Amino acid sequence: MSSIRLDSLDVFAAIVRCGGFRAAALERGVSSSALSQTMNALEEALGIRLLNRTTRSVAPTEAGQRLLERLAPALSDIRHAIAEIDELRDSPSGTLRINAPAPAIDHLLCPLAFDFMNTYPDVKIELISDAAVIDIVEQGFDAGVRFGQQVAQDMIALPLGSALRYAIVASPDYIKRYGQPHTPHDLAGHDCIRRRFPGGTLVTWRFSDGAEEIEISPGGRLTVTTAHNELQAALAGRGIAHVFDDYAKPHLLSGRLVELLPAWSPSLPHWFLYYPNRRLPSAAMRAFLDHLRNYDWQAGM
């Protein structure tokens, strides 16, 4: 049997449904002769006649009727599948999966996603916390969040939130017992709360006062794996913590923590939300990107 074009089966069904070549041609916006050629090629490929043609009417043969009975539900399923895809393209719905480090989720993506979900109730969002640099396409994510230098060149990237800054903080009780460091070098005599990345390496602390840059590997009795635990330890007076200032701000305002070495805390690059530039975004993703571009970060924090 010769190869069969699937669109020729749809032509066959349309001719029977419309009751003739002329009506089917009008419905499809083509000529009757074009449909006739398609049917001739289909019947030749199958090796059997599907339509009985007279000058007044067209009707399926027994073989044509059997084929039509099997085709009808299949063609209907295909139309429904295409309609669902059109709905995803034109109307924001479905699920968005975003991979991001925990601080970006805590302070940026959660407020953004909560506000977005109020506007688009048919969209579901999964926020997956991950500090590792991954292939978001390979792992089935619609977007990721990383620092600019970590974003692959074949991605489209949008800045997320404002510039970042680390804060060195400790409780008033800790400072009362052990004193206050005045330069990063003084941290060598203090109990610092260390944090280990999922890959196993310890976080280094970087400082700059505009004239001098210093990087240290802090020493201390306690090592944790999350910024939340590092902050928790600082609040309990267990040592000096090194966290994004978004984590520390409420406790600095309440007086439960004191910022140390503020003149040595440089600004860092933005987070960036990135997504593939070779993939046509879904309606949900397009709506999320528009929401991001228009989001008021000051109001949302």
CSV table of C-alpha atoms in Angstrom, one decimal:
chain,number,residue,atom,x,y,z
A,1,MET,CA,0.0,0.0,0.0
A,2,SER,CA,1.3,3.5,-0.9
A,3,SER,CA,1.7,6.0,1.9
A,4,ILE,CA,-1.5,7.9,2.9
A,5,ARG,CA,-1.7,11.5,3.9
A,6,LEU,CA,-3.7,12.0,7.0
A,7,ASP,CA,-5.3,15.2,5.7
A,8,SER,CA,-6.8,13.2,2.8
A,9,LEU,CA,-8.8,11.2,5.4
A,10,ASP,CA,-10.2,14.4,6.7
A,11,VAL,CA,-11.1,15.4,3.2
A,12,PHE,CA,-13.0,12.1,2.7
A,13,ALA,CA,-15.0,12.7,5.9
A,14,ALA,CA,-15.8,16.3,4.9
A,15,ILE,CA,-17.1,15.2,1.5
A,16,VAL,CA,-19.4,12.7,3.0
A,17,ARG,CA,-20.5,15.1,5.8
A,18,CYS,CA,-21.3,17.9,3.3
A,19,GLY,CA,-23.0,15.6,0.8
A,20,GLY,CA,-20.7,16.4,-2.1
A,21,PHE,CA,-17.5,17.8,-3.5
A,22,ARG,CA,-18.8,21.3,-4.1
A,23,ALA,CA,-20.2,21.9,-0.6
A,24,ALA,CA,-17.0,20.4,1.0
A,25,ALA,CA,-14.9,22.6,-1.3
A,26,LEU,CA,-16.8,25.7,-0.2
A,27,GLU,CA,-16.4,24.7,3.5
A,28,ARG,CA,-12.6,24.3,3.1
A,29,GLY,CA,-12.0,27.2,0.8
A,30,VAL,CA,-10.5,25.2,-2.0
A,31,SER,CA,-11.6,24.0,-5.5
A,32,SER,CA,-13.8,20.9,-6.2
A,33,SER,CA,-11.1,19.6,-8.5
A,34,ALA,CA,-8.5,19.8,-5.7
A,35,LEU,CA,-10.7,17.6,-3.5
A,36,SER,CA,-11.4,15.2,-6.4
A,37,GLN,CA,-7.6,14.8,-6.9
A,38,THR,CA,-7.2,14.2,-3.2
A,39,MET,CA,-9.9,11.5,-3.2
A,40,ASN,CA,-8.5,9.8,-6.3
A,41,ALA,CA,-5.0,9.6,-4.7
A,42,LEU,CA,-6.5,8.2,-1.4
A,43,GLU,CA,-8.5,5.5,-3.3
A,44,GLU,CA,-5.5,4.6,-5.3
A,45,ALA,CA,-3.3,4.3,-2.2
A,46,LEU,CA,-5.9,2.1,-0.5
A,47,GLY,CA,-6.6,0.1,-3.6
A,48,ILE,CA,-10.4,0.3,-3.2
A,49,ARG,CA,-13.2,2.8,-4.0
A,50,LEU,CA,-14.5,4.8,-1.1
A,51,LEU,CA,-17.2,6.9,-2.8
A,52,ASN,CA,-19.9,6.2,-5.4
A,53,ARG,CA,-20.2,9.3,-7.5
A,54,THR,CA,-23.1,10.3,-9.8
A,55,THR,CA,-23.9,13.6,-11.4
A,56,ARG,CA,-26.4,14.3,-8.6
A,57,SER,CA,-24.9,12.7,-5.5
A,58,VAL,CA,-22.0,11.3,-3.7
A,59,ALA,CA,-22.3,8.4,-1.2
A,60,PRO,CA,-19.8,6.2,0.6
A,61,THR,CA,-19.3,2.6,-0.6
A,62,GLU,CA,-19.5,-0.2,1.9
A,63,ALA,CA,-15.7,0.1,2.4
A,64,GLY,CA,-16.0,3.9,2.6
A,65,GLN,CA,-18.8,3.5,5.2
A,66,ARG,CA,-16.7,1.2,7.4
A,67,LEU,CA,-13.7,3.5,7.1
A,68,LEU,CA,-15.8,6.5,8.0
A,69,GLU,CA,-17.2,4.7,11.1
A,70,ARG,CA,-13.7,4.2,12.4
A,71,LEU,CA,-12.5,7.6,11.3
A,72,ALA,CA,-15.2,9.7,12.9
A,73,PRO,CA,-14.2,9.2,16.6
A,74,ALA,CA,-10.5,9.5,15.7
A,75,LEU,CA,-11.0,12.8,13.8
A,76,SER,CA,-13.1,14.1,16.7
A,77,ASP,CA,-10.3,13.3,19.2
A,78,ILE,CA,-7.8,15.1,17.0
A,79,ARG,CA,-10.1,18.2,16.8
A,80,HIS,CA,-10.5,18.2,20.6
A,81,ALA,CA,-6.7,17.8,21.1
A,82,ILE,CA,-6.1,20.8,18.8
A,83,ALA,CA,-8.8,22.8,20.6
A,84,GLU,CA,-7.1,22.1,23.9
A,85,ILE,CA,-3.8,23.2,22.6
A,86,ASP,CA,-5.4,26.4,21.2
A,87,GLU,CA,-6.9,27.1,24.6
A,88,LEU,CA,-3.5,26.7,26.3
A,89,ARG,CA,-2.0,29.1,23.7
A,90,ASP,CA,-4.8,31.7,23.8
A,91,SER,CA,-6.1,31.5,27.4
A,92,PRO,CA,-3.8,31.3,30.4
A,93,SER,CA,-4.2,27.9,32.0
A,94,GLY,CA,-2.2,24.8,32.9
A,95,THR,CA,0.9,24.5,35.1
A,96,LEU,CA,4.0,26.6,35.3
A,97,ARG,CA,7.1,25.0,36.8
A,98,ILE,CA,9.9,27.3,38.0
A,99,ASN,CA,13.3,26.3,39.4
A,100,ALA,CA,15.0,28.8,41.7
A,101,PRO,CA,17.3,29.1,44.8
A,102,ALA,CA,15.4,29.4,48.1
A,103,PRO,CA,16.1,33.1,48.7
A,104,ALA,CA,14.7,34.1,45.3
A,105,ILE,CA,11.6,32.0,46.1
A,106,ASP,CA,11.2,33.4,49.6
A,107,HIS,CA,11.5,37.1,48.7
A,108,LEU,CA,10.6,37.4,45.1
A,109,LEU,CA,8.8,34.5,43.4
A,110,CYS,CA,6.3,33.8,46.2
A,111,PRO,CA,4.9,37.4,46.4
A,112,LEU,CA,4.9,37.5,42.6
A,113,ALA,CA,3.2,34.1,42.2
A,114,PHE,CA,0.6,34.8,44.9
A,115,ASP,CA,-0.4,38.1,43.1
A,116,PHE,CA,-0.4,36.4,39.7
A,117,MET,CA,-2.6,33.5,40.9
A,118,ASN,CA,-5.2,36.0,42.0
A,119,THR,CA,-5.4,37.4,38.5
A,120,TYR,CA,-5.2,34.0,36.7
A,121,PRO,CA,-7.1,31.4,38.7
A,122,ASP,CA,-6.8,28.7,36.0
A,123,VAL,CA,-3.0,28.6,36.2
A,124,LYS,CA,-1.1,26.3,38.7
A,125,ILE,CA,2.4,27.1,39.7
A,126,GLU,CA,5.2,24.9,41.1
A,127,LEU,CA,8.1,26.6,42.7
A,128,ILE,CA,11.0,24.2,43.1
A,129,SER,CA,13.8,25.3,45.4
A,130,ASP,CA,17.3,24.3,44.0
A,131,ALA,CA,20.6,26.0,44.4
A,132,ALA,CA,22.3,23.9,41.7
A,133,VAL,CA,22.7,25.1,38.1
A,134,ILE,CA,20.6,22.8,36.0
A,135,ASP,CA,19.3,22.4,32.5
A,136,ILE,CA,15.7,23.6,32.9
A,137,VAL,CA,14.6,22.3,29.5
A,138,GLU,CA,15.9,18.8,30.2
A,139,GLN,CA,14.3,18.7,33.6
A,140,GLY,CA,10.9,20.0,32.4
A,141,PHE,CA,10.8,23.5,33.8
A,142,ASP,CA,9.2,26.5,32.1
A,143,ALA,CA,11.7,28.9,33.7
A,144,GLY,CA,14.6,29.2,36.2
A,145,VAL,CA,16.1,31.9,38.4
A,146,ARG,CA,19.8,32.4,38.8
A,147,PHE,CA,22.4,35.2,38.9
A,148,GLY,CA,23.2,36.7,35.5
A,149,GLN,CA,26.6,35.0,35.1
A,150,GLN,CA,24.9,31.6,35.6
A,151,VAL,CA,22.3,32.0,32.8
A,152,ALA,CA,23.1,30.2,29.5
A,153,GLN,CA,23.5,32.3,26.4
A,154,ASP,CA,20.6,30.6,24.6
A,155,MET,CA,18.1,31.9,27.2
A,156,ILE,CA,16.0,35.0,27.4
A,157,ALA,CA,16.6,36.6,30.8
A,158,LEU,CA,14.6,39.3,32.7
A,159,PRO,CA,15.8,41.0,35.9
A,160,LEU,CA,13.9,39.9,39.0
A,161,GLY,CA,13.6,42.4,41.8
A,162,SER,CA,16.2,44.9,42.9
A,163,ALA,CA,20.0,44.5,43.5
A,164,LEU,CA,21.0,42.1,46.3
A,165,ARG,CA,23.0,42.7,49.4
A,166,TYR,CA,24.4,40.4,52.1
A,167,ALA,CA,24.1,41.5,55.8
A,168,ILE,CA,26.4,40.4,58.6
A,169,VAL,CA,24.2,40.1,61.7
A,170,ALA,CA,24.3,39.0,65.3
A,171,SER,CA,22.0,39.2,68.3
A,172,PRO,CA,22.6,42.0,70.9
A,173,ASP,CA,23.3,39.3,73.5
A,174,TYR,CA,26.1,37.8,71.4
A,175,ILE,CA,27.7,41.2,70.9
A,176,LYS,CA,27.4,41.9,74.6
A,177,ARG,CA,29.2,38.6,75.4
A,178,TYR,CA,31.9,38.6,72.7
A,179,GLY,CA,32.2,42.1,71.4
A,180,GLN,CA,31.7,43.6,67.9
A,181,PRO,CA,34.0,43.2,64.9
A,182,HIS,CA,35.2,46.4,63.2
A,183,THR,CA,36.7,44.8,60.1
A,184,PRO,CA,36.3,41.5,58.3
A,185,HIS,CA,39.7,40.4,59.7
A,186,ASP,CA,38.2,40.6,63.2
A,187,LEU,CA,35.8,37.8,62.3
A,188,ALA,CA,38.6,35.3,62.8
A,189,GLY,CA,38.1,35.6,66.6
A,190,HIS,CA,34.4,35.1,66.5
A,191,ASP,CA,32.0,32.1,66.3
A,192,CYS,CA,30.5,32.4,62.7
A,193,ILE,CA,27.6,30.3,61.6
A,194,ARG,CA,28.7,28.5,58.5
A,195,ARG,CA,26.5,27.3,55.7
A,196,ARG,CA,27.2,24.4,53.3
A,197,PHE,CA,25.8,24.2,49.8
A,198,PRO,CA,24.0,21.1,48.6
A,199,GLY,CA,27.1,20.1,46.6
A,200,GLY,CA,29.1,20.1,49.8
A,201,THR,CA,31.2,23.3,49.6
A,202,LEU,CA,31.1,25.9,52.3
A,203,VAL,CA,29.9,29.4,51.6
A,204,THR,CA,32.6,31.9,51.6
A,205,TRP,CA,32.0,35.5,52.9
A,206,ARG,CA,33.0,38.3,50.6
A,207,PHE,CA,33.5,42.0,51.6
A,208,SER,CA,34.4,45.2,50.0
A,209,ASP,CA,34.7,48.8,51.3
A,210,GLY,CA,35.3,50.2,47.8
A,211,ALA,CA,39.1,50.2,48.3
A,212,GLU,CA,39.8,46.7,49.5
A,213,GLU,CA,38.2,43.4,48.8
A,214,ILE,CA,38.4,40.5,51.2
A,215,GLU,CA,37.2,36.9,51.0
A,216,ILE,CA,37.2,34.7,54.1
A,217,SER,CA,36.2,31.1,55.0
A,218,PRO,CA,34.5,31.7,58.3
A,219,GLY,CA,35.2,29.5,61.3
A,220,GLY,CA,32.6,28.4,63.9
A,221,ARG,CA,31.1,25.5,65.8
A,222,LEU,CA,27.7,25.4,63.9
A,223,THR,CA,27.2,24.5,60.2
A,224,VAL,CA,23.8,24.5,58.5
A,225,THR,CA,22.4,24.2,55.0
A,226,THR,CA,19.8,26.9,54.8
A,227,ALA,CA,19.6,30.6,55.3
A,228,HIS,CA,16.6,30.1,57.5
A,229,ASN,CA,18.6,28.0,59.9
A,230,GLU,CA,21.5,30.4,59.8
A,231,LEU,CA,19.2,33.2,60.8
A,232,GLN,CA,17.6,31.1,63.5
A,233,ALA,CA,21.0,30.4,65.0
A,234,ALA,CA,21.9,34.1,65.0
A,235,LEU,CA,18.6,35.0,66.7
A,236,ALA,CA,19.4,32.4,69.4
A,237,GLY,CA,22.7,34.1,70.0
A,238,ARG,CA,24.8,31.2,68.6
A,239,GLY,CA,27.0,33.4,66.5
A,240,ILE,CA,27.4,35.8,63.6
A,241,ALA,CA,25.4,35.1,60.4
A,242,HIS,CA,25.9,36.0,56.8
A,243,VAL,CA,22.5,36.2,55.0
A,244,PHE,CA,20.7,38.3,52.4
A,245,ASP,CA,19.4,41.4,54.0
A,246,ASP,CA,15.8,40.6,53.0
A,247,TYR,CA,16.0,37.8,55.6
A,248,ALA,CA,17.4,40.0,58.3
A,249,LYS,CA,15.4,43.3,57.8
A,250,PRO,CA,12.4,42.4,60.1
A,251,HIS,CA,14.7,41.4,62.9
A,252,LEU,CA,16.9,44.4,62.5
A,253,LEU,CA,13.9,46.7,62.7
A,254,SER,CA,12.6,44.9,65.8
A,255,GLY,CA,16.1,45.1,67.4
A,256,ARG,CA,16.5,41.3,67.8
A,257,LEU,CA,19.5,41.5,65.5
A,258,VAL,CA,22.2,44.1,64.9
A,259,GLU,CA,24.0,44.6,61.6
A,260,LEU,CA,27.8,44.4,61.7
A,261,LEU,CA,30.3,45.8,59.2
A,262,PRO,CA,27.6,47.5,57.0
A,263,ALA,CA,30.3,49.6,55.2
A,264,TRP,CA,31.8,46.3,54.0
A,265,SER,CA,28.7,44.8,52.4
A,266,PRO,CA,28.8,45.3,48.6
A,267,SER,CA,25.7,45.1,46.4
A,268,LEU,CA,25.3,42.0,44.2
A,269,PRO,CA,23.7,41.5,40.8
A,270,HIS,CA,20.0,41.0,40.3
A,271,TRP,CA,18.4,37.7,40.2
A,272,PHE,CA,17.3,36.9,36.7
A,273,LEU,CA,14.3,34.8,35.6
A,274,TYR,CA,15.2,33.0,32.4
A,275,TYR,CA,13.5,30.8,29.8
A,276,PRO,CA,14.3,29.2,26.5
A,277,ASN,CA,14.4,31.5,23.5
A,278,ARG,CA,13.7,28.7,21.0
A,279,ARG,CA,10.4,27.6,22.6
A,280,LEU,CA,7.1,29.3,21.9
A,281,PRO,CA,5.8,30.3,25.4
A,282,SER,CA,2.3,29.0,26.5
A,283,ALA,CA,-0.4,31.6,27.2
A,284,ALA,CA,0.3,31.0,31.0
A,285,MET,CA,4.0,31.7,30.5
A,286,ARG,CA,3.3,34.8,28.4
A,287,ALA,CA,0.9,36.1,31.1
A,288,PHE,CA,3.4,35.4,33.8
A,289,LEU,CA,6.1,37.3,32.0
A,290,ASP,CA,3.8,40.3,31.4
A,291,HIS,CA,2.9,40.2,35.1
A,292,LEU,CA,6.6,40.2,36.0
A,293,ARG,CA,7.3,43.2,33.8
A,294,ASN,CA,4.5,45.2,35.4
A,295,TYR,CA,4.8,44.0,39.0
A,296,ASP,CA,5.4,46.7,41.7
A,297,TRP,CA,8.1,45.1,43.8
A,298,GLN,CA,7.9,47.8,46.5
A,299,ALA,CA,4.2,47.1,47.0
A,300,GLY,CA,4.6,43.4,46.9
A,301,MET,CA,7.4,43.1,49.5
